[in-house]
Amino acid sequence: MNIIVNEELKAYIDPLTPEEYTSLERSILAEGCRDALVLWGEVLVDGHNRYAICQAHGLPFQTIQNTLFKSMEDVHLWMIDQHLGRRSVSDFQRGVLALRKREIIAERRARTQAPAPATADADDTSSPPWDDTGSAPELATVPPLASRDDIAKAARLSSNQVVLIEKIRNQATPEVVAALKSGAISLNAAAAVASLPAQEQVAAAVGGADELKQAAKRVREAKRPPRAVSADATDQSEGTAHDAIPGDDVPALKKRIAQLEKENDALRKQVLNLLEKSSRSA
């Protein structure tokens, strides 16, 4: 059987971590490849890791054709839905997948609303690779993800998490995203760091988890409004200042200053007398 590994499809979903890959390999070596690989003609759609492990160890595997695919968009939507339902996928990954799904559906709807071309393109490759007639059945209508709540529901997240993920996806550098995926920082911290200029993001990521957390803290503190002083505290401070220095009694204030200066002179004379006595004694 000829199986084609499309690198774009293989990279469409985040790869397994080394630990996850090792765990899957142990499972297949012990129990065999229980789940069939999903193909689109000869193109491998689902099961890239299982296929690689079986090839490396000479193990048998089963395949199944998905006859609903009519285009690469259909493949992408199917892959997204498969991974959105898996528990091993992180919150960030689910959010990114749901946002991709929204974009695919929006682009598809925009095309269907555009005027149809007069003639079909002779080079059109949207048909399934095993069927040159393009007669594969239509996919079921995919509902749009029109609102942030729709995206959150599809990804099993909160609306606030979707906001954070969208910000990270649009603004974060690859280094910050990598730190988030590795678990070095939280979703909230990554979104805060993503608001910094790219160079500062990279510098924080290079500094490690602690530096990223400190950068996130600085961003939050910079956005925090200054603490308001209560009216009672203001009145009290003004009253204290007024009592300490009565601005409406200037003559009394001058008199007090003169008295203090006189006392200082007397103290200086006492110090000088003490110094002279100690020098004579020596």
PDB file of C-alpha atoms in Angstrom:
ATOM      1  CA  MET A   1       0.000   0.000   0.000  1.00  0.00           C
ATOM      2  CA  ASN A   2       1.315   3.438  -0.964  1.00  0.00           C
ATOM      3  CA  ILE A   3       0.754   6.013   1.781  1.00  0.00           C
ATOM      4  CA  ILE A   4       1.696   9.648   1.216  1.00  0.00           C
ATOM      5  CA  VAL A   5       2.719  11.753   4.229  1.00  0.00           C
ATOM      6  CA  ASN A   6       1.772  15.357   3.527  1.00  0.00           C
ATOM      7  CA  GLU A   7       4.116  17.494   5.650  1.00  0.00           C
ATOM      8  CA  GLU A   8       1.592  20.354   5.813  1.00  0.00           C
ATOM      9  CA  LEU A   9      -1.036  18.027   7.258  1.00  0.00           C
ATOM     10  CA  LYS A  10       1.470  16.423   9.592  1.00  0.00           C
ATOM     11  CA  ALA A  11       2.384  19.847  11.023  1.00  0.00           C
ATOM     12  CA  TYR A  12      -1.187  21.179  11.121  1.00  0.00           C
ATOM     13  CA  ILE A  13      -1.684  19.887  14.670  1.00  0.00           C
ATOM     14  CA  ASP A  14       0.974  20.449  17.339  1.00  0.00           C
ATOM     15  CA  PRO A  15       3.251  17.391  17.564  1.00  0.00           C
ATOM     16  CA  LEU A  16       3.387  15.109  20.577  1.00  0.00           C
ATOM     17  CA  THR A  17       5.953  15.856  23.236  1.00  0.00           C
ATOM     18  CA  PRO A  18       8.848  13.357  23.462  1.00  0.00           C
ATOM     19  CA  GLU A  19       7.238  11.892  26.581  1.00  0.00           C
ATOM     20  CA  GLU A  20       3.853  11.479  24.838  1.00  0.00           C
ATOM     21  CA  TYR A  21       5.496   9.888  21.787  1.00  0.00           C
ATOM     22  CA  THR A  22       7.413   7.424  23.970  1.00  0.00           C
ATOM     23  CA  SER A  23       4.222   6.516  25.827  1.00  0.00           C
ATOM     24  CA  LEU A  24       2.373   5.897  22.530  1.00  0.00           C
ATOM     25  CA  GLU A  25       5.262   3.792  21.242  1.00  0.00           C
ATOM     26  CA  ARG A  26       5.223   1.615  24.373  1.00  0.00           C
ATOM     27  CA  SER A  27       1.476   1.132  24.007  1.00  0.00           C
ATOM     28  CA  ILE A  28       1.712   0.085  20.343  1.00  0.00           C
ATOM     29  CA  LEU A  29       4.611  -2.286  21.019  1.00  0.00           C
ATOM     30  CA  ALA A  30       2.621  -3.914  23.810  1.00  0.00           C
ATOM     31  CA  GLU A  31      -0.867  -3.993  22.237  1.00  0.00           C
ATOM     32  CA  GLY A  32      -0.383  -3.323  18.534  1.00  0.00           C
ATOM     33  CA  CYS A  33      -1.844  -0.464  16.484  1.00  0.00           C
ATOM     34  CA  ARG A  34      -5.487  -0.726  17.485  1.00  0.00           C
ATOM     35  CA  ASP A  35      -6.841   2.408  15.728  1.00  0.00           C
ATOM     36  CA  ALA A  36      -7.004   2.510  11.933  1.00  0.00           C
ATOM     37  CA  LEU A  37      -5.112   5.198  10.043  1.00  0.00           C
ATOM     38  CA  VAL A  38      -7.422   7.621   8.207  1.00  0.00           C
ATOM     39  CA  LEU A  39      -6.618   8.218   4.531  1.00  0.00           C
ATOM     40  CA  TRP A  40      -7.808  10.639   1.850  1.00  0.00           C
ATOM     41  CA  GLY A  41      -6.988   8.583  -1.194  1.00  0.00           C
ATOM     42  CA  GLU A  42      -3.308   7.832  -0.575  1.00  0.00           C
ATOM     43  CA  VAL A  43      -2.792  10.858   1.686  1.00  0.00           C
ATOM     44  CA  LEU A  44      -2.447  10.146   5.389  1.00  0.00           C
ATOM     45  CA  VAL A  45      -4.818  12.385   7.344  1.00  0.00           C
ATOM     46  CA  ASP A  46      -4.833  10.983  10.870  1.00  0.00           C
ATOM     47  CA  GLY A  47      -2.320   8.681  12.556  1.00  0.00           C
ATOM     48  CA  HIS A  48       1.056  10.134  11.608  1.00  0.00           C
ATOM     49  CA  ASN A  49       2.680   9.077  14.879  1.00  0.00           C
ATOM     50  CA  ARG A  50       1.169   5.585  14.782  1.00  0.00           C
ATOM     51  CA  TYR A  51       2.287   5.175  11.169  1.00  0.00           C
ATOM     52  CA  ALA A  52       5.865   6.246  11.993  1.00  0.00           C
ATOM     53  CA  ILE A  53       6.044   3.845  14.952  1.00  0.00           C
ATOM     54  CA  CYS A  54       4.643   0.924  12.958  1.00  0.00           C
ATOM     55  CA  GLN A  55       7.071   1.608  10.116  1.00  0.00           C
ATOM     56  CA  ALA A  56      10.011   1.798  12.519  1.00  0.00           C
ATOM     57  CA  HIS A  57       9.183  -1.561  14.146  1.00  0.00           C
ATOM     58  CA  GLY A  58       7.672  -3.390  11.178  1.00  0.00           C
ATOM     59  CA  LEU A  59       4.242  -3.643  12.796  1.00  0.00           C
ATOM     60  CA  PRO A  60       0.967  -4.149  10.897  1.00  0.00           C
ATOM     61  CA  PHE A  61      -1.770  -1.513  10.863  1.00  0.00           C
ATOM     62  CA  GLN A  62      -5.240  -0.968   9.424  1.00  0.00           C
ATOM     63  CA  THR A  63      -6.418   1.915   7.201  1.00  0.00           C
ATOM     64  CA  ILE A  64      -9.783   3.460   6.456  1.00  0.00           C
ATOM     65  CA  GLN A  65     -10.877   5.865   3.730  1.00  0.00           C
ATOM     66  CA  ASN A  66     -12.878   8.971   4.607  1.00  0.00           C
ATOM     67  CA  THR A  67     -15.024   9.533   1.511  1.00  0.00           C
ATOM     68  CA  LEU A  68     -16.552  12.791   2.771  1.00  0.00           C
ATOM     69  CA  PHE A  69     -13.496  14.938   2.022  1.00  0.00           C
ATOM     70  CA  LYS A  70     -13.769  17.103  -1.084  1.00  0.00           C
ATOM     71  CA  SER A  71     -11.046  19.626  -0.355  1.00  0.00           C
ATOM     72  CA  MET A  72      -8.137  20.334   1.962  1.00  0.00           C
ATOM     73  CA  GLU A  73     -10.473  22.591   3.946  1.00  0.00           C
ATOM     74  CA  ASP A  74     -12.676  19.567   4.682  1.00  0.00           C
ATOM     75  CA  VAL A  75      -9.601  17.693   5.885  1.00  0.00           C
ATOM     76  CA  HIS A  76      -8.574  20.585   8.136  1.00  0.00           C
ATOM     77  CA  LEU A  77     -12.061  20.897   9.644  1.00  0.00           C
ATOM     78  CA  TRP A  78     -12.191  17.163  10.331  1.00  0.00           C
ATOM     79  CA  MET A  79      -8.732  17.208  11.943  1.00  0.00           C
ATOM     80  CA  ILE A  80      -9.712  20.175  14.116  1.00  0.00           C
ATOM     81  CA  ASP A  81     -12.901  18.491  15.327  1.00  0.00           C
ATOM     82  CA  GLN A  82     -11.003  15.278  16.113  1.00  0.00           C
ATOM     83  CA  HIS A  83      -8.454  17.079  18.269  1.00  0.00           C
ATOM     84  CA  LEU A  84     -10.977  19.382  19.962  1.00  0.00           C
ATOM     85  CA  GLY A  85     -12.544  16.252  21.432  1.00  0.00           C
ATOM     86  CA  ARG A  86      -9.305  14.852  22.855  1.00  0.00           C
ATOM     87  CA  ARG A  87      -8.501  15.352  26.528  1.00  0.00           C
ATOM     88  CA  SER A  88      -4.747  15.448  25.959  1.00  0.00           C
ATOM     89  CA  VAL A  89      -5.007  18.722  24.011  1.00  0.00           C
ATOM     90  CA  SER A  90      -4.197  21.785  26.142  1.00  0.00           C
ATOM     91  CA  ASP A  91      -6.511  24.764  26.622  1.00  0.00           C
ATOM     92  CA  PHE A  92      -4.269  26.920  24.435  1.00  0.00           C
ATOM     93  CA  GLN A  93      -4.194  24.347  21.642  1.00  0.00           C
ATOM     94  CA  ARG A  94      -7.980  23.919  21.730  1.00  0.00           C
ATOM     95  CA  GLY A  95      -8.438  27.676  21.549  1.00  0.00           C
ATOM     96  CA  VAL A  96      -6.103  27.973  18.565  1.00  0.00           C
ATOM     97  CA  LEU A  97      -7.881  25.122  16.778  1.00  0.00           C
ATOM     98  CA  ALA A  98     -11.299  26.687  17.366  1.00  0.00           C
ATOM     99  CA  LEU A  99     -10.035  30.025  16.004  1.00  0.00           C
ATOM    100  CA  ARG A 100      -8.698  28.233  12.917  1.00  0.00           C
ATOM    101  CA  LYS A 101     -12.072  26.588  12.456  1.00  0.00           C
ATOM    102  CA  ARG A 102     -13.804  29.962  12.593  1.00  0.00           C
ATOM    103  CA  GLU A 103     -11.469  31.327   9.908  1.00  0.00           C
ATOM    104  CA  ILE A 104     -11.987  28.345   7.583  1.00  0.00           C
ATOM    105  CA  ILE A 105     -15.765  28.544   7.884  1.00  0.00           C
ATOM    106  CA  ALA A 106     -15.749  32.327   7.368  1.00  0.00           C
ATOM    107  CA  GLU A 107     -13.585  32.032   4.234  1.00  0.00           C
ATOM    108  CA  ARG A 108     -15.805  29.269   2.855  1.00  0.00           C
ATOM    109  CA  ARG A 109     -18.970  31.289   3.427  1.00  0.00           C
ATOM    110  CA  ALA A 110     -17.388  34.352   1.816  1.00  0.00           C
ATOM    111  CA  ARG A 111     -16.619  32.308  -1.304  1.00  0.00           C
ATOM    112  CA  THR A 112     -20.112  30.851  -1.534  1.00  0.00           C
ATOM    113  CA  GLN A 113     -21.571  34.353  -1.420  1.00  0.00           C
ATOM    114  CA  ALA A 114     -19.257  35.589  -4.185  1.00  0.00           C
ATOM    115  CA  PRO A 115     -20.373  35.367  -7.858  1.00  0.00           C
ATOM    116  CA  ALA A 116     -19.531  31.969  -9.370  1.00  0.00           C
ATOM    117  CA  PRO A 117     -16.908  31.956 -12.179  1.00  0.00           C
ATOM    118  CA  ALA A 118     -18.170  31.457 -15.716  1.00  0.00           C
ATOM    119  CA  THR A 119     -16.010  28.377 -16.335  1.00  0.00           C
ATOM    120  CA  ALA A 120     -14.332  25.881 -14.061  1.00  0.00           C
ATOM    121  CA  ASP A 121     -10.564  26.052 -13.680  1.00  0.00           C
ATOM    122  CA  ALA A 122      -8.937  23.191 -15.531  1.00  0.00           C
ATOM    123  CA  ASP A 123      -6.212  23.008 -12.857  1.00  0.00           C
ATOM    124  CA  ASP A 124      -8.646  22.742  -9.936  1.00  0.00           C
ATOM    125  CA  THR A 125      -7.329  20.144  -7.462  1.00  0.00           C
ATOM    126  CA  SER A 126     -10.127  20.379  -4.912  1.00  0.00           C
ATOM    127  CA  SER A 127     -11.543  16.963  -5.911  1.00  0.00           C
ATOM    128  CA  PRO A 128     -10.562  13.932  -3.857  1.00  0.00           C
ATOM    129  CA  PRO A 129      -7.330  12.378  -5.145  1.00  0.00           C
ATOM    130  CA  TRP A 130      -9.053   9.039  -5.885  1.00  0.00           C
ATOM    131  CA  ASP A 131     -11.936  10.562  -7.863  1.00  0.00           C
ATOM    132  CA  ASP A 132     -11.343  12.847 -10.819  1.00  0.00           C
ATOM    133  CA  THR A 133     -15.063  13.520 -11.192  1.00  0.00           C
ATOM    134  CA  GLY A 134     -15.338  15.342  -7.870  1.00  0.00           C
ATOM    135  CA  SER A 135     -18.449  13.364  -7.064  1.00  0.00           C
ATOM    136  CA  ALA A 136     -17.746  12.721  -3.375  1.00  0.00           C
ATOM    137  CA  PRO A 137     -20.815  13.497  -1.214  1.00  0.00           C
ATOM    138  CA  GLU A 138     -21.155  16.920   0.334  1.00  0.00           C
ATOM    139  CA  LEU A 139     -20.050  17.398   3.920  1.00  0.00           C
ATOM    140  CA  ALA A 140     -22.770  18.242   6.394  1.00  0.00           C
ATOM    141  CA  THR A 141     -23.290  21.960   6.752  1.00  0.00           C
ATOM    142  CA  VAL A 142     -20.879  23.308   9.345  1.00  0.00           C
ATOM    143  CA  PRO A 143     -22.455  25.907  11.656  1.00  0.00           C
ATOM    144  CA  PRO A 144     -20.552  29.196  11.851  1.00  0.00           C
ATOM    145  CA  LEU A 145     -18.625  30.265  14.922  1.00  0.00           C
ATOM    146  CA  ALA A 146     -20.078  33.741  14.814  1.00  0.00           C
ATOM    147  CA  SER A 147     -19.371  34.885  18.350  1.00  0.00           C
ATOM    148  CA  ARG A 148     -16.684  34.488  20.970  1.00  0.00           C
ATOM    149  CA  ASP A 149     -19.133  32.404  22.983  1.00  0.00           C
ATOM    150  CA  ASP A 150     -19.465  30.007  20.023  1.00  0.00           C
ATOM    151  CA  ILE A 151     -15.695  29.615  19.887  1.00  0.00           C
ATOM    152  CA  ALA A 152     -15.525  29.089  23.649  1.00  0.00           C
ATOM    153  CA  LYS A 153     -18.210  26.401  23.475  1.00  0.00           C
ATOM    154  CA  ALA A 154     -16.457  24.593  20.613  1.00  0.00           C
ATOM    155  CA  ALA A 155     -13.154  24.627  22.503  1.00  0.00           C
ATOM    156  CA  ARG A 156     -14.688  23.923  25.927  1.00  0.00           C
ATOM    157  CA  LEU A 157     -13.223  27.148  27.285  1.00  0.00           C
ATOM    158  CA  SER A 158     -14.511  30.349  28.848  1.00  0.00           C
ATOM    159  CA  SER A 159     -14.982  33.489  26.758  1.00  0.00           C
ATOM    160  CA  ASN A 160     -12.218  35.170  28.743  1.00  0.00           C
ATOM    161  CA  GLN A 161      -9.819  32.339  27.884  1.00  0.00           C
ATOM    162  CA  VAL A 162     -10.643  32.785  24.209  1.00  0.00           C
ATOM    163  CA  VAL A 163      -9.780  36.499  24.477  1.00  0.00           C
ATOM    164  CA  LEU A 164      -6.411  35.635  26.024  1.00  0.00           C
ATOM    165  CA  ILE A 165      -5.639  32.969  23.423  1.00  0.00           C
ATOM    166  CA  GLU A 166      -6.560  35.278  20.567  1.00  0.00           C
ATOM    167  CA  LYS A 167      -4.212  37.928  21.954  1.00  0.00           C
ATOM    168  CA  ILE A 168      -1.377  35.433  22.362  1.00  0.00           C
ATOM    169  CA  ARG A 169      -1.925  34.079  18.870  1.00  0.00           C
ATOM    170  CA  ASN A 170      -1.843  37.560  17.332  1.00  0.00           C
ATOM    171  CA  GLN A 171       0.865  39.257  19.421  1.00  0.00           C
ATOM    172  CA  ALA A 172       3.096  36.758  21.215  1.00  0.00           C
ATOM    173  CA  THR A 173       6.511  35.847  19.832  1.00  0.00           C
ATOM    174  CA  PRO A 174       7.297  32.166  19.141  1.00  0.00           C
ATOM    175  CA  GLU A 175       9.488  32.116  22.255  1.00  0.00           C
ATOM    176  CA  VAL A 176       6.597  33.132  24.524  1.00  0.00           C
ATOM    177  CA  VAL A 177       4.250  30.649  22.822  1.00  0.00           C
ATOM    178  CA  ALA A 178       6.830  27.895  23.338  1.00  0.00           C
ATOM    179  CA  ALA A 179       7.075  28.794  27.031  1.00  0.00           C
ATOM    180  CA  LEU A 180       3.290  28.592  27.346  1.00  0.00           C
ATOM    181  CA  LYS A 181       3.127  25.217  25.588  1.00  0.00           C
ATOM    182  CA  SER A 182       5.859  23.840  27.846  1.00  0.00           C
ATOM    183  CA  GLY A 183       3.951  24.905  30.946  1.00  0.00           C
ATOM    184  CA  ALA A 184       6.546  27.478  32.036  1.00  0.00           C
ATOM    185  CA  ILE A 185       3.884  30.194  32.339  1.00  0.00           C
ATOM    186  CA  SER A 186       0.117  30.374  32.564  1.00  0.00           C
ATOM    187  CA  LEU A 187      -2.328  31.560  29.928  1.00  0.00           C
ATOM    188  CA  ASN A 188      -2.869  34.829  31.832  1.00  0.00           C
ATOM    189  CA  ALA A 189       0.866  35.486  32.149  1.00  0.00           C
ATOM    190  CA  ALA A 190       1.525  34.747  28.478  1.00  0.00           C
ATOM    191  CA  ALA A 191      -1.228  37.168  27.420  1.00  0.00           C
ATOM    192  CA  ALA A 192       0.266  39.879  29.650  1.00  0.00           C
ATOM    193  CA  VAL A 193       3.778  39.367  28.236  1.00  0.00           C
ATOM    194  CA  ALA A 194       2.331  39.389  24.694  1.00  0.00           C
ATOM    195  CA  SER A 195       1.471  43.077  25.125  1.00  0.00           C
ATOM    196  CA  LEU A 196       5.193  43.950  25.353  1.00  0.00           C
ATOM    197  CA  PRO A 197       7.366  44.817  22.330  1.00  0.00           C
ATOM    198  CA  ALA A 198       8.784  41.744  20.584  1.00  0.00           C
ATOM    199  CA  GLN A 199      12.335  42.310  21.812  1.00  0.00           C
ATOM    200  CA  GLU A 200      11.209  42.480  25.429  1.00  0.00           C
ATOM    201  CA  GLN A 201       9.150  39.314  24.978  1.00  0.00           C
ATOM    202  CA  VAL A 202      12.159  37.439  23.612  1.00  0.00           C
ATOM    203  CA  ALA A 203      14.415  38.743  26.388  1.00  0.00           C
ATOM    204  CA  ALA A 204      11.924  37.616  29.040  1.00  0.00           C
ATOM    205  CA  ALA A 205      11.585  34.177  27.438  1.00  0.00           C
ATOM    206  CA  VAL A 206      15.362  33.769  27.297  1.00  0.00           C
ATOM    207  CA  GLY A 207      15.480  34.645  31.011  1.00  0.00           C
ATOM    208  CA  GLY A 208      13.281  31.661  31.816  1.00  0.00           C
ATOM    209  CA  ALA A 209      10.067  31.097  33.713  1.00  0.00           C
ATOM    210  CA  ASP A 210      10.860  33.471  36.578  1.00  0.00           C
ATOM    211  CA  GLU A 211      11.701  36.354  34.251  1.00  0.00           C
ATOM    212  CA  LEU A 212       8.521  35.751  32.238  1.00  0.00           C
ATOM    213  CA  LYS A 213       6.448  35.842  35.425  1.00  0.00           C
ATOM    214  CA  GLN A 214       8.161  39.061  36.537  1.00  0.00           C
ATOM    215  CA  ALA A 215       7.523  40.623  33.103  1.00  0.00           C
ATOM    216  CA  ALA A 216       3.846  39.673  33.345  1.00  0.00           C
ATOM    217  CA  LYS A 217       3.691  41.186  36.828  1.00  0.00           C
ATOM    218  CA  ARG A 218       5.216  44.459  35.575  1.00  0.00           C
ATOM    219  CA  VAL A 219       2.673  44.646  32.771  1.00  0.00           C
ATOM    220  CA  ARG A 220      -0.229  44.115  35.168  1.00  0.00           C
ATOM    221  CA  GLU A 221       1.079  46.716  37.623  1.00  0.00           C
ATOM    222  CA  ALA A 222       1.571  49.262  34.832  1.00  0.00           C
ATOM    223  CA  LYS A 223      -2.066  48.817  33.772  1.00  0.00           C
ATOM    224  CA  ARG A 224      -3.377  49.055  37.326  1.00  0.00           C
ATOM    225  CA  PRO A 225      -4.986  52.469  38.000  1.00  0.00           C
ATOM    226  CA  PRO A 226      -3.447  54.547  40.815  1.00  0.00           C
ATOM    227  CA  ARG A 227      -5.101  54.041  44.166  1.00  0.00           C
ATOM    228  CA  ALA A 228      -7.646  56.763  44.874  1.00  0.00           C
ATOM    229  CA  VAL A 229      -7.257  58.720  48.101  1.00  0.00           C
ATOM    230  CA  SER A 230     -10.480  58.925  50.060  1.00  0.00           C
ATOM    231  CA  ALA A 231     -12.032  62.292  50.785  1.00  0.00           C
ATOM    232  CA  ASP A 232     -11.793  61.677  54.556  1.00  0.00           C
ATOM    233  CA  ALA A 233      -8.089  60.941  54.324  1.00  0.00           C
ATOM    234  CA  THR A 234      -7.548  64.075  52.242  1.00  0.00           C
ATOM    235  CA  ASP A 235      -9.432  66.230  54.732  1.00  0.00           C
ATOM    236  CA  GLN A 236      -7.519  64.676  57.604  1.00  0.00           C
ATOM    237  CA  SER A 237      -4.128  65.253  55.994  1.00  0.00           C
ATOM    238  CA  GLU A 238      -5.024  68.814  55.116  1.00  0.00           C
ATOM    239  CA  GLY A 239      -6.232  69.404  58.670  1.00  0.00           C
ATOM    240  CA  THR A 240      -3.031  67.983  60.145  1.00  0.00           C
ATOM    241  CA  ALA A 241      -0.879  70.162  57.922  1.00  0.00           C
ATOM    242  CA  HIS A 242      -2.946  73.198  58.831  1.00  0.00           C
ATOM    243  CA  ASP A 243      -2.552  72.476  62.553  1.00  0.00           C
ATOM    244  CA  ALA A 244       1.177  71.923  62.248  1.00  0.00           C
ATOM    245  CA  ILE A 245       1.868  75.070  60.265  1.00  0.00           C
ATOM    246  CA  PRO A 246      -0.861  77.699  60.700  1.00  0.00           C
ATOM    247  CA  GLY A 247      -0.501  79.680  57.507  1.00  0.00           C
ATOM    248  CA  ASP A 248      -2.712  82.506  58.767  1.00  0.00           C
ATOM    249  CA  ASP A 249      -0.378  83.349  61.745  1.00  0.00           C
ATOM    250  CA  VAL A 250       2.821  84.552  60.059  1.00  0.00           C
ATOM    251  CA  PRO A 251       4.050  86.779  62.946  1.00  0.00           C
ATOM    252  CA  ALA A 252       3.794  83.863  65.384  1.00  0.00           C
ATOM    253  CA  LEU A 253       5.691  81.630  62.944  1.00  0.00           C
ATOM    254  CA  LYS A 254       8.520  84.186  62.601  1.00  0.00           C
ATOM    255  CA  LYS A 255       8.702  84.526  66.352  1.00  0.00           C
ATOM    256  CA  ARG A 256       9.008  80.751  66.729  1.00  0.00           C
ATOM    257  CA  ILE A 257      11.815  80.602  64.132  1.00  0.00           C
ATOM    258  CA  ALA A 258      13.758  83.317  65.947  1.00  0.00           C
ATOM    259  CA  GLN A 259      13.364  81.458  69.216  1.00  0.00           C
ATOM    260  CA  LEU A 260      14.683  78.238  67.666  1.00  0.00           C
ATOM    261  CA  GLU A 261      17.674  80.040  66.173  1.00  0.00           C
ATOM    262  CA  LYS A 262      18.460  81.513  69.619  1.00  0.00           C
ATOM    263  CA  GLU A 263      18.313  78.062  71.195  1.00  0.00           C
ATOM    264  CA  ASN A 264      20.614  76.673  68.490  1.00  0.00           C
ATOM    265  CA  ASP A 265      23.176  79.403  69.185  1.00  0.00           C
ATOM    266  CA  ALA A 266      23.098  78.594  72.889  1.00  0.00           C
ATOM    267  CA  LEU A 267      23.646  74.901  72.147  1.00  0.00           C
ATOM    268  CA  ARG A 268      26.580  75.651  69.844  1.00  0.00           C
ATOM    269  CA  LYS A 269      28.230  77.738  72.594  1.00  0.00           C
ATOM    270  CA  GLN A 270      27.782  74.906  75.093  1.00  0.00           C
ATOM    271  CA  VAL A 271      29.422  72.456  72.679  1.00  0.00           C
ATOM    272  CA  LEU A 272      32.385  74.807  72.141  1.00  0.00           C
ATOM    273  CA  ASN A 273      32.857  75.247  75.913  1.00  0.00           C
ATOM    274  CA  LEU A 274      32.858  71.480  76.391  1.00  0.00           C
ATOM    275  CA  LEU A 275      35.444  71.023  73.616  1.00  0.00           C
ATOM    276  CA  GLU A 276      37.755  73.688  75.166  1.00  0.00           C
ATOM    277  CA  LYS A 277      37.514  72.085  78.629  1.00  0.00           C
ATOM    278  CA  SER A 278      38.328  68.649  77.255  1.00  0.00           C
ATOM    279  CA  SER A 279      41.347  69.977  75.339  1.00  0.00           C
ATOM    280  CA  ARG A 280      42.768  71.726  78.483  1.00  0.00           C
ATOM    281  CA  SER A 281      42.290  68.547  80.505  1.00  0.00           C
ATOM    282  CA  ALA A 282      44.235  66.583  77.916  1.00  0.00           C
TER     283      ALA A 282
END
